mmCIF file of C-alpha atoms in Angstrom:
data_model
loop_
_atom_site.group_PDB
_atom_site.id
_atom_site.type_symbol
_atom_site.label_atom_id
_atom_site.label_comp_id
_atom_site.label_asym_id
_atom_site.label_seq_id
_atom_site.Cartn_x
_atom_site.Cartn_y
_atom_site.Cartn_z
ATOM 1 C CA MET A 1 -4.083 -15.341 32.052
ATOM 2 C CA VAL A 2 -0.635 -14.129 31.014
ATOM 3 C CA ALA A 3 1.545 -16.595 29.124
ATOM 4 C CA ALA A 4 4.947 -17.255 30.619
ATOM 5 C CA ILE A 5 7.983 -16.071 28.675
ATOM 6 C CA ARG A 6 10.127 -19.038 27.707
ATOM 7 C CA VAL A 7 13.828 -18.362 28.107
ATOM 8 C CA PRO A 8 16.204 -20.330 25.811
ATOM 9 C CA LYS A 9 18.332 -22.820 27.701
ATOM 10 C CA THR A 10 20.838 -23.761 24.997
ATOM 11 C CA GLN A 11 23.221 -21.755 22.809
ATOM 12 C CA ARG A 12 21.500 -23.045 19.675
ATOM 13 C CA ALA A 13 18.126 -21.722 20.862
ATOM 14 C CA ARG A 14 19.696 -18.365 21.685
ATOM 15 C CA ARG A 15 21.193 -18.128 18.190
ATOM 16 C CA GLU A 16 17.829 -18.890 16.607
ATOM 17 C CA LEU A 17 16.167 -16.135 18.656
ATOM 18 C CA LEU A 18 18.861 -13.676 17.586
ATOM 19 C CA LYS A 19 18.117 -14.458 13.932
ATOM 20 C CA HIS A 20 14.464 -13.471 14.463
ATOM 21 C CA ALA A 21 15.265 -10.384 16.541
ATOM 22 C CA PRO A 22 15.150 -6.896 14.957
ATOM 23 C CA LYS A 23 18.442 -5.773 13.461
ATOM 24 C CA LEU A 24 20.094 -2.389 13.204
ATOM 25 C CA SER A 25 19.428 -0.615 9.918
ATOM 26 C CA ILE A 26 22.114 0.056 7.325
ATOM 27 C CA SER A 27 22.259 2.436 4.392
ATOM 28 C CA SER A 28 19.799 1.262 1.727
ATOM 29 C CA PRO A 29 21.134 1.570 -1.831
ATOM 30 C CA TYR A 30 19.098 2.154 -4.964
ATOM 31 C CA PRO A 31 20.475 1.582 -8.487
ATOM 32 C CA ILE A 32 21.886 4.688 -10.173
ATOM 33 C CA VAL A 33 23.843 4.008 -13.359
ATOM 34 C CA ASN A 34 27.258 5.649 -13.608
ATOM 35 C CA PRO A 35 27.594 6.945 -17.208
ATOM 36 C CA GLU A 36 31.391 7.303 -16.927
ATOM 37 C CA SER A 37 31.945 3.556 -16.524
ATOM 38 C CA ALA A 38 32.924 1.744 -19.724
ATOM 39 C CA THR A 39 32.966 -1.828 -18.410
ATOM 40 C CA ALA A 40 30.260 -4.433 -18.761
ATOM 41 C CA MET A 41 30.231 -5.028 -14.996
ATOM 42 C CA GLU A 42 28.976 -1.603 -13.927
ATOM 43 C CA GLN A 43 28.953 -0.959 -10.224
ATOM 44 C CA VAL A 44 25.906 1.015 -9.173
ATOM 45 C CA SER A 45 25.021 2.189 -5.735
ATOM 46 C CA ALA A 46 23.288 4.977 -3.865
ATOM 47 C CA LYS A 47 22.092 5.727 -0.354
ATOM 48 C CA ASP A 48 18.745 6.529 1.190
ATOM 49 C CA ASP A 49 18.144 6.526 4.948
ATOM 50 C CA SER A 50 14.464 7.436 4.769
ATOM 51 C CA CYS A 51 13.113 4.171 6.171
ATOM 52 C CA PRO A 52 14.301 1.361 8.431
ATOM 53 C CA VAL A 53 16.131 -1.360 6.586
ATOM 54 C CA GLU A 54 16.618 -5.040 7.341
ATOM 55 C CA THR A 55 18.397 -7.400 5.032
ATOM 56 C CA GLY A 56 16.348 -10.204 3.538
ATOM 57 C CA LYS A 57 12.832 -9.082 4.429
ATOM 58 C CA LYS A 58 10.168 -11.718 3.878
ATOM 59 C CA THR A 59 6.601 -10.962 2.776
ATOM 60 C CA LEU A 60 3.484 -12.576 4.226
ATOM 61 C CA ILE A 61 0.435 -12.726 1.904
ATOM 62 C CA LEU A 62 -2.956 -13.353 3.524
ATOM 63 C CA HIS A 63 -6.590 -13.625 2.438
ATOM 64 C CA GLY A 64 -9.436 -12.074 4.400
ATOM 65 C CA THR A 65 -12.845 -13.522 5.201
ATOM 66 C CA LYS A 66 -14.070 -12.695 1.712
ATOM 67 C CA THR A 67 -12.040 -11.985 -1.423
ATOM 68 C CA SER A 68 -12.946 -11.332 -5.058
ATOM 69 C CA ALA A 69 -11.524 -12.918 -8.201
ATOM 70 C CA VAL A 70 -9.658 -9.685 -8.958
ATOM 71 C CA LEU A 71 -8.088 -9.633 -5.510
ATOM 72 C CA ASN A 72 -7.101 -13.298 -5.710
ATOM 73 C CA SER A 73 -5.294 -12.584 -8.967
ATOM 74 C CA VAL A 74 -3.572 -9.529 -7.439
ATOM 75 C CA LEU A 75 -2.296 -11.557 -4.485
ATOM 76 C CA SER A 76 -1.120 -14.341 -6.809
ATOM 77 C CA ASP A 77 0.805 -11.877 -8.993
ATOM 78 C CA ILE A 78 2.451 -10.250 -5.963
ATOM 79 C CA TYR A 79 3.489 -13.677 -4.740
ATOM 80 C CA HIS A 80 4.868 -14.514 -8.197
ATOM 81 C CA LEU A 81 6.976 -11.326 -8.181
ATOM 82 C CA LYS A 82 8.312 -12.099 -4.697
ATOM 83 C CA ARG A 83 8.236 -15.897 -4.725
ATOM 84 C CA ASP A 84 11.925 -16.137 -3.745
ATOM 85 C CA ASN A 85 11.220 -14.419 -0.419
ATOM 86 C CA ALA A 86 7.499 -14.685 0.380
ATOM 87 C CA VAL A 87 5.011 -16.859 2.276
ATOM 88 C CA LYS A 88 1.425 -17.154 1.034
ATOM 89 C CA TYR A 89 -1.559 -18.511 2.988
ATOM 90 C CA THR A 90 -4.624 -19.357 0.888
ATOM 91 C CA LYS A 91 -6.914 -20.136 3.826
ATOM 92 C CA LYS A 92 -9.446 -17.455 4.738
ATOM 93 C CA ASN A 93 -8.763 -15.594 7.972
ATOM 94 C CA ASP A 94 -11.478 -14.119 10.175
ATOM 95 C CA ASN A 95 -11.341 -11.258 12.665
ATOM 96 C CA ILE A 96 -8.377 -9.491 11.077
ATOM 97 C CA ARG A 97 -9.039 -5.742 11.205
ATOM 98 C CA PRO A 98 -5.626 -4.046 11.245
ATOM 99 C CA PHE A 99 -6.954 -0.487 11.628
ATOM 100 C CA GLU A 100 -9.057 -1.338 14.686
ATOM 101 C CA SER A 101 -7.790 -1.687 18.230
ATOM 102 C CA GLY A 102 -6.908 -5.331 18.888
ATOM 103 C CA GLY A 103 -7.646 -6.345 15.295
ATOM 104 C CA GLU A 104 -3.967 -6.586 14.397
ATOM 105 C CA SER A 105 -3.132 -9.350 16.902
ATOM 106 C CA SER A 106 -3.619 -12.092 14.291
ATOM 107 C CA LEU A 107 -1.284 -10.323 11.859
ATOM 108 C CA GLU A 108 1.384 -10.033 14.546
ATOM 109 C CA PHE A 109 0.956 -13.729 15.359
ATOM 110 C CA PHE A 110 1.435 -14.752 11.707
ATOM 111 C CA SER A 111 4.393 -12.372 11.418
ATOM 112 C CA LEU A 112 6.067 -14.040 14.387
ATOM 113 C CA LYS A 113 5.217 -17.538 13.135
ATOM 114 C CA THR A 114 6.631 -16.999 9.622
ATOM 115 C CA ASP A 115 9.332 -14.443 10.551
ATOM 116 C CA CYS A 116 7.947 -11.960 7.977
ATOM 117 C CA SER A 117 8.305 -8.199 8.345
ATOM 118 C CA LEU A 118 6.145 -7.213 5.322
ATOM 119 C CA ILE A 119 2.425 -7.971 5.151
ATOM 120 C CA VAL A 120 -0.013 -7.955 2.211
ATOM 121 C CA TYR A 121 -3.637 -8.550 3.282
ATOM 122 C CA GLY A 122 -6.523 -8.701 0.832
ATOM 123 C CA SER A 123 -10.249 -8.457 1.605
ATOM 124 C CA HIS A 124 -13.453 -7.595 -0.240
ATOM 125 C CA SER A 125 -16.664 -6.041 1.032
ATOM 126 C CA LYS A 126 -19.468 -3.809 -0.199
ATOM 127 C CA LYS A 127 -18.042 -0.811 1.674
ATOM 128 C CA ARG A 128 -14.432 -1.406 0.547
ATOM 129 C CA PRO A 129 -14.322 -3.535 -2.628
ATOM 130 C CA ASN A 130 -11.015 -5.060 -3.752
ATOM 131 C CA ASN A 131 -9.303 -3.804 -0.621
ATOM 132 C CA LEU A 132 -5.554 -4.286 -0.229
ATOM 133 C CA ILE A 133 -3.650 -3.508 2.985
ATOM 134 C CA LEU A 134 0.127 -3.137 2.847
ATOM 135 C CA GLY A 135 1.938 -3.102 6.170
ATOM 136 C CA ARG A 136 5.326 -3.353 7.816
ATOM 137 C CA THR A 137 6.250 -4.757 11.209
ATOM 138 C CA TYR A 138 9.067 -4.101 13.628
ATOM 139 C CA ASP A 139 9.943 -6.727 16.222
ATOM 140 C CA HIS A 140 6.774 -8.523 15.034
ATOM 141 C CA HIS A 141 4.555 -5.578 15.988
ATOM 142 C CA ILE A 142 2.635 -3.495 13.457
ATOM 143 C CA TYR A 143 4.839 -0.571 12.386
ATOM 144 C CA ASP A 144 2.657 1.189 9.789
ATOM 145 C CA LEU A 145 -0.221 0.437 7.400
ATOM 146 C CA VAL A 146 -1.528 1.683 4.051
ATOM 147 C CA GLU A 147 -4.950 0.692 2.710
ATOM 148 C CA VAL A 148 -5.589 0.961 -1.039
ATOM 149 C CA GLY A 149 -8.346 -0.031 -3.413
ATOM 150 C CA VAL A 150 -7.477 -1.895 -6.621
ATOM 151 C CA GLU A 151 -9.061 -0.624 -9.853
ATOM 152 C CA ASN A 152 -8.486 -1.211 -13.593
ATOM 153 C CA TYR A 153 -6.419 -4.281 -12.887
ATOM 154 C CA LYS A 154 -4.630 -6.250 -15.640
ATOM 155 C CA SER A 155 -2.939 -9.494 -14.658
ATOM 156 C CA MET A 156 0.408 -10.821 -15.855
ATOM 157 C CA GLU A 157 -1.329 -13.503 -17.916
ATOM 158 C CA SER A 158 -3.163 -10.916 -20.038
ATOM 159 C CA TYR A 159 0.096 -9.510 -21.518
ATOM 160 C CA VAL A 160 1.664 -11.001 -24.632
ATOM 161 C CA TYR A 161 5.425 -10.517 -25.009
ATOM 162 C CA ASP A 162 8.637 -12.386 -25.689
ATOM 163 C CA LYS A 163 9.133 -14.695 -22.725
ATOM 164 C CA LYS A 164 12.893 -14.177 -22.961
ATOM 165 C CA LEU A 165 12.269 -10.694 -21.545
ATOM 166 C CA ALA A 166 10.510 -12.053 -18.476
ATOM 167 C CA PRO A 167 12.225 -10.829 -15.267
ATOM 168 C CA LYS A 168 14.454 -13.442 -13.714
ATOM 169 C CA LEU A 169 14.190 -14.673 -10.158
ATOM 170 C CA GLY A 170 16.319 -12.601 -7.786
ATOM 171 C CA SER A 171 16.888 -9.699 -10.199
ATOM 172 C CA LYS A 172 16.885 -6.113 -8.933
ATOM 173 C CA PRO A 173 14.246 -3.586 -10.117
ATOM 174 C CA PHE A 174 14.394 0.100 -10.928
ATOM 175 C CA PHE A 175 11.759 2.441 -9.485
ATOM 176 C CA ALA A 176 10.261 5.501 -11.171
ATOM 177 C CA PHE A 177 7.868 7.756 -9.234
ATOM 178 C CA ILE A 178 6.286 10.330 -11.543
ATOM 179 C CA GLY A 179 4.249 13.257 -10.254
ATOM 180 C CA GLU A 180 4.592 16.089 -7.747
ATOM 181 C CA HIS A 181 1.993 14.523 -5.437
ATOM 182 C CA PHE A 182 4.631 12.052 -4.189
ATOM 183 C CA GLU A 183 6.409 15.028 -2.607
ATOM 184 C CA SER A 184 3.433 17.087 -1.409
ATOM 185 C CA VAL A 185 0.751 14.594 -0.279
ATOM 186 C CA ASP A 186 1.464 12.708 2.967
ATOM 187 C CA GLU A 187 -0.590 9.669 1.947
ATOM 188 C CA LEU A 188 1.374 9.214 -1.282
ATOM 189 C CA LYS A 189 4.676 9.809 0.515
ATOM 190 C CA HIS A 190 3.771 6.967 2.854
ATOM 191 C CA LEU A 191 2.642 4.729 -0.020
ATOM 192 C CA LYS A 192 5.930 5.378 -1.830
ATOM 193 C CA GLU A 193 7.966 4.195 1.178
ATOM 194 C CA VAL A 194 5.888 1.036 1.574
ATOM 195 C CA LEU A 195 6.053 0.156 -2.141
ATOM 196 C CA LEU A 196 9.828 0.595 -2.132
ATOM 197 C CA ASP A 197 10.172 -1.637 0.905
ATOM 198 C CA LEU A 198 7.844 -4.246 -0.594
ATOM 199 C CA PHE A 199 9.323 -4.709 -4.073
ATOM 200 C CA ARG A 200 13.004 -3.741 -3.895
ATOM 201 C CA GLY A 201 14.198 -7.061 -2.439
ATOM 202 C CA GLU A 202 17.350 -7.575 -0.442
ATOM 203 C CA VAL A 203 19.509 -4.517 0.187
ATOM 204 C CA ILE A 204 22.924 -4.690 -1.484
ATOM 205 C CA GLU A 205 25.757 -2.249 -2.163
ATOM 206 C CA ASN A 206 27.011 -3.330 -5.601
ATOM 207 C CA LEU A 207 25.333 -5.090 -8.504
ATOM 208 C CA ASN A 208 25.758 -5.944 -12.158
ATOM 209 C CA LEU A 209 23.842 -3.795 -14.628
ATOM 210 C CA ALA A 210 22.721 -6.966 -16.414
ATOM 211 C CA GLY A 211 20.964 -8.003 -13.199
ATOM 212 C CA VAL A 212 18.623 -4.984 -13.377
ATOM 213 C CA ASP A 213 16.065 -6.230 -15.887
ATOM 214 C CA ARG A 214 12.767 -4.624 -14.803
ATOM 215 C CA ILE A 215 11.234 -1.400 -13.540
ATOM 216 C CA TYR A 216 8.196 -0.378 -11.512
ATOM 217 C CA VAL A 217 6.625 2.824 -12.840
ATOM 218 C CA CYS A 218 4.291 4.621 -10.421
ATOM 219 C CA THR A 219 2.437 7.691 -11.718
ATOM 220 C CA ALA A 220 0.448 9.961 -9.389
ATOM 221 C CA ILE A 221 -2.727 10.646 -11.366
ATOM 222 C CA SER A 222 -4.379 12.540 -8.498
ATOM 223 C CA PRO A 223 -3.687 13.194 -4.783
ATOM 224 C CA THR A 224 -5.319 9.837 -3.957
ATOM 225 C CA THR A 225 -4.709 7.654 -7.047
ATOM 226 C CA VAL A 226 -1.496 6.045 -8.302
ATOM 227 C CA TYR A 227 -1.185 4.113 -11.567
ATOM 228 C CA MET A 228 1.365 1.331 -11.122
ATOM 229 C CA MET A 229 2.770 -0.848 -13.894
ATOM 230 C CA HIS A 230 5.554 -3.409 -14.129
ATOM 231 C CA CYS A 231 7.827 -3.355 -17.200
ATOM 232 C CA ALA A 232 10.778 -5.384 -18.437
ATOM 233 C CA LEU A 233 13.920 -3.656 -19.696
ATOM 234 C CA ARG A 234 15.173 -4.442 -23.186
ATOM 235 C CA LEU A 235 18.826 -3.469 -23.690
ATOM 236 C CA LYS A 236 19.843 -2.383 -27.200
ATOM 237 C CA ARG A 237 23.017 -1.070 -28.759
ATOM 238 C CA SER A 238 23.493 2.671 -28.614
ATOM 239 C CA GLY A 239 27.034 3.168 -29.884
ATOM 240 C CA THR A 240 28.190 4.055 -26.364
ATOM 241 C CA PRO A 241 29.217 1.913 -23.363
ATOM 242 C CA ILE A 242 25.760 2.536 -21.890
ATOM 243 C CA PRO A 243 23.061 0.550 -23.741
ATOM 244 C CA ARG A 244 19.762 2.053 -24.822
ATOM 245 C CA MET A 245 16.811 0.842 -22.779
ATOM 246 C CA GLU A 246 13.277 0.121 -23.959
ATOM 247 C CA LEU A 247 10.314 -0.652 -21.708
ATOM 248 C CA VAL A 248 8.124 -3.673 -22.428
ATOM 249 C CA GLU A 249 5.045 -3.931 -20.221
ATOM 250 C CA VAL A 250 4.810 -7.415 -18.702
ATOM 251 C CA GLY A 251 2.247 -6.797 -15.953
ATOM 252 C CA PRO A 252 0.649 -6.541 -13.592
ATOM 253 C CA SER A 253 -0.764 -3.026 -13.845
ATOM 254 C CA MET A 254 -3.414 -1.402 -11.653
ATOM 255 C CA ASP A 255 -4.738 1.804 -10.138
ATOM 256 C CA LEU A 256 -4.138 2.104 -6.388
ATOM 257 C CA VAL A 257 -6.638 4.388 -4.659
ATOM 258 C CA VAL A 258 -5.478 5.363 -1.166
ATOM 259 C CA ARG A 259 -8.219 4.926 1.446
ATOM 260 C CA ARG A 260 -6.678 4.845 4.928
ATOM 261 C CA HIS A 261 -3.172 4.889 6.313
ATOM 262 C CA ARG A 262 -1.598 4.699 9.762
ATOM 263 C CA LEU A 263 1.793 6.185 10.489
ATOM 264 C CA PRO A 264 4.145 4.579 13.028
ATOM 265 C CA VAL A 265 4.188 5.649 16.654
ATOM 266 C CA GLU A 266 6.996 8.107 17.325
ATOM 267 C CA SER A 267 8.684 5.962 19.984
ATOM 268 C CA LEU A 268 8.548 2.854 17.765
ATOM 269 C CA LYS A 269 9.810 4.854 14.792
ATOM 270 C CA LYS A 270 12.789 6.122 16.787
ATOM 271 C CA GLU A 271 13.641 2.571 17.849
ATOM 272 C CA ALA A 272 13.314 1.211 14.294
ATOM 273 C CA MET A 273 15.390 4.014 12.755
ATOM 274 C CA LYS A 274 18.542 3.068 14.643
ATOM 275 C CA ASN A 275 21.436 2.282 12.333
ATOM 276 C CA THR A 276 24.943 0.951 12.604
ATOM 277 C CA GLU A 277 26.439 4.446 12.863
ATOM 278 C CA HIS A 278 24.631 5.079 16.144
ATOM 279 C CA ALA A 279 25.152 1.595 17.531
ATOM 280 C CA LYS A 280 26.446 1.370 21.074
ATOM 281 C CA LYS A 281 30.201 0.891 21.051
ATOM 282 C CA VAL A 282 31.449 -2.155 22.902
ATOM 283 C CA LYS A 283 34.583 -1.515 24.923
ATOM 284 C CA ASN A 284 37.772 -3.442 24.153
ATOM 285 C CA VAL A 285 36.246 -5.125 21.077
ATOM 286 C CA THR A 286 37.582 -4.540 17.562
ATOM 287 C CA LYS A 287 36.921 -6.041 14.118
ATOM 288 C CA ASP A 288 39.645 -7.301 11.841
ATOM 289 C CA PRO A 289 38.982 -8.178 8.155
ATOM 290 C CA VAL A 290 41.115 -11.324 8.449
ATOM 291 C CA GLN A 291 40.756 -12.526 12.044
ATOM 292 C CA GLY A 292 37.208 -11.263 12.554
ATOM 293 C CA ARG A 293 36.090 -10.038 15.949
ATOM 294 C CA LEU A 294 38.864 -9.489 18.473
ATOM 295 C CA GLY A 295 38.656 -8.677 22.163
ATOM 296 C CA LYS A 296 41.076 -7.485 24.822
ATOM 297 C CA VAL A 297 41.049 -8.980 28.322
ATOM 298 C CA TYR A 298 42.811 -7.067 31.086
ATOM 299 C CA MET A 299 44.156 -9.189 33.959
ATOM 300 C CA PRO A 300 45.374 -7.659 37.250
ATOM 301 C CA ASP A 301 48.904 -8.365 38.484
ATOM 302 C CA GLN A 302 49.085 -11.803 40.079
ATOM 303 C CA GLN A 303 50.862 -11.280 43.439
ATOM 304 C CA VAL A 304 51.720 -14.895 44.094
ATOM 305 C CA GLY A 305 53.855 -14.100 47.167
ATOM 306 C CA LYS A 306 50.856 -12.776 49.073
ATOM 307 C CA LEU A 307 48.547 -15.710 48.306
ATOM 308 C CA THR A 308 47.426 -17.683 51.377
ATOM 309 C CA LEU A 309 47.940 -21.423 51.043
ATOM 310 C CA SER A 310 45.705 -23.853 52.900
ATOM 311 C CA ASN A 311 46.767 -27.146 54.414
ATOM 312 C CA ASP A 312 44.594 -29.150 52.012
ATOM 313 C CA ILE A 313 46.887 -28.802 48.997
ATOM 314 C CA LYS A 314 47.708 -32.190 47.486
ATOM 315 C CA GLY A 315 51.336 -31.278 46.936
ATOM 316 C CA LEU A 316 51.785 -30.548 50.641
ATOM 317 C CA LYS A 317 50.081 -33.830 51.570
ATOM 318 C CA ARG A 318 52.607 -35.730 49.509
ATOM 319 C CA GLU A 319 55.462 -33.907 51.208
ATOM 320 C CA ARG A 320 54.000 -34.718 54.639
ATOM 321 C CA ARG A 321 53.667 -38.390 53.713
ATOM 322 C CA GLU A 322 57.270 -38.511 52.561
ATOM 323 C CA ALA A 323 58.458 -36.746 55.747
ATOM 324 C CA LYS A 324 56.499 -39.162 57.929
ATOM 325 C CA LYS A 325 57.928 -42.120 56.046
ATOM 326 C CA ASN A 326 61.479 -40.829 56.448
ATOM 327 C CA LYS A 327 60.868 -40.248 60.176
ATOM 328 C CA GLU A 328 59.642 -43.853 60.714
ATOM 329 C CA HIS A 329 62.610 -45.152 58.760
ATOM 330 C CA SER A 330 65.035 -43.248 60.999
ATOM 331 C CA LYS A 331 63.341 -44.598 64.152
ATOM 332 C CA LYS A 332 63.745 -48.155 62.914
ATOM 333 C CA GLN A 333 67.424 -47.549 62.341
ATOM 334 C CA LYS A 334 67.830 -46.305 65.942
ATOM 335 C CA ILE A 335 65.987 -49.317 67.395
ATOM 336 C CA ASN A 336 67.971 -51.872 65.415
ATOM 337 C CA PRO A 337 71.524 -50.611 65.307
ATOM 338 C CA GLU A 338 74.039 -52.665 63.459
#
């Protein structure tokens, strides 16, 4: 039985559906410090069009049928790092097998329900212990998936450091990918894209250097293993406008062993890669920085002289009533002459 598609009947419902609809991608900046700037408010920006971008992506964190204590701690730490823009479900979920045909329907349902385009799914079994699946969706359909195993995990609680250095909510991170395998191995290339999309937060064009207070360091140990650690940045005086930076490990840290991955379908990838530069141009519509969106309406010449007038016009009825009244008045004057 096929469910009927419900069409919105009000403007408010249409606006809500547009908020959940997929958006055109824009250039996605990454922080690159400009050494020539001597001001405290350093403007940093860069561009990278390697992956589809949507502003304000939310992350959905799910538990599988069975999870281990290590995996529960991993999911909790990921939620803590993204708590300003994440949804976490602690209830166990059965029959979620993203790499099998039909097994991703539950993930797509939760993605639609929570309006999340990033998915973190944890499960544990004898065949795949401490299994973590990272995925992205487009239009609430699975876009791509990467499956990794978690090894040598250290939680955020196990690190001792000055709490003043703890990353603040909403701050922007740096990313450092070390190792030639990120450029030569397809699995690690894919993992790099997903990690960037997962932890970079909302895409912006300009930011304050003081707002970049942490860094994710990913080192490719082998073609299948990546050591990932999370560090805070300590800014110290250097005698120049650019401060000297020191790394303080604040956790979590772990080894990610790539197991399986699924690339996006070519047709879906082409649809998701659309950006504002290739957007369809709307005729007679312009944008003004002050007045906003402006449109031109072309009206044909109104040839009033050729318009056909009917006999039911109210103005004509009034004229006929006045003419009839004047006619009766003249007859009365003829009948009763003075």
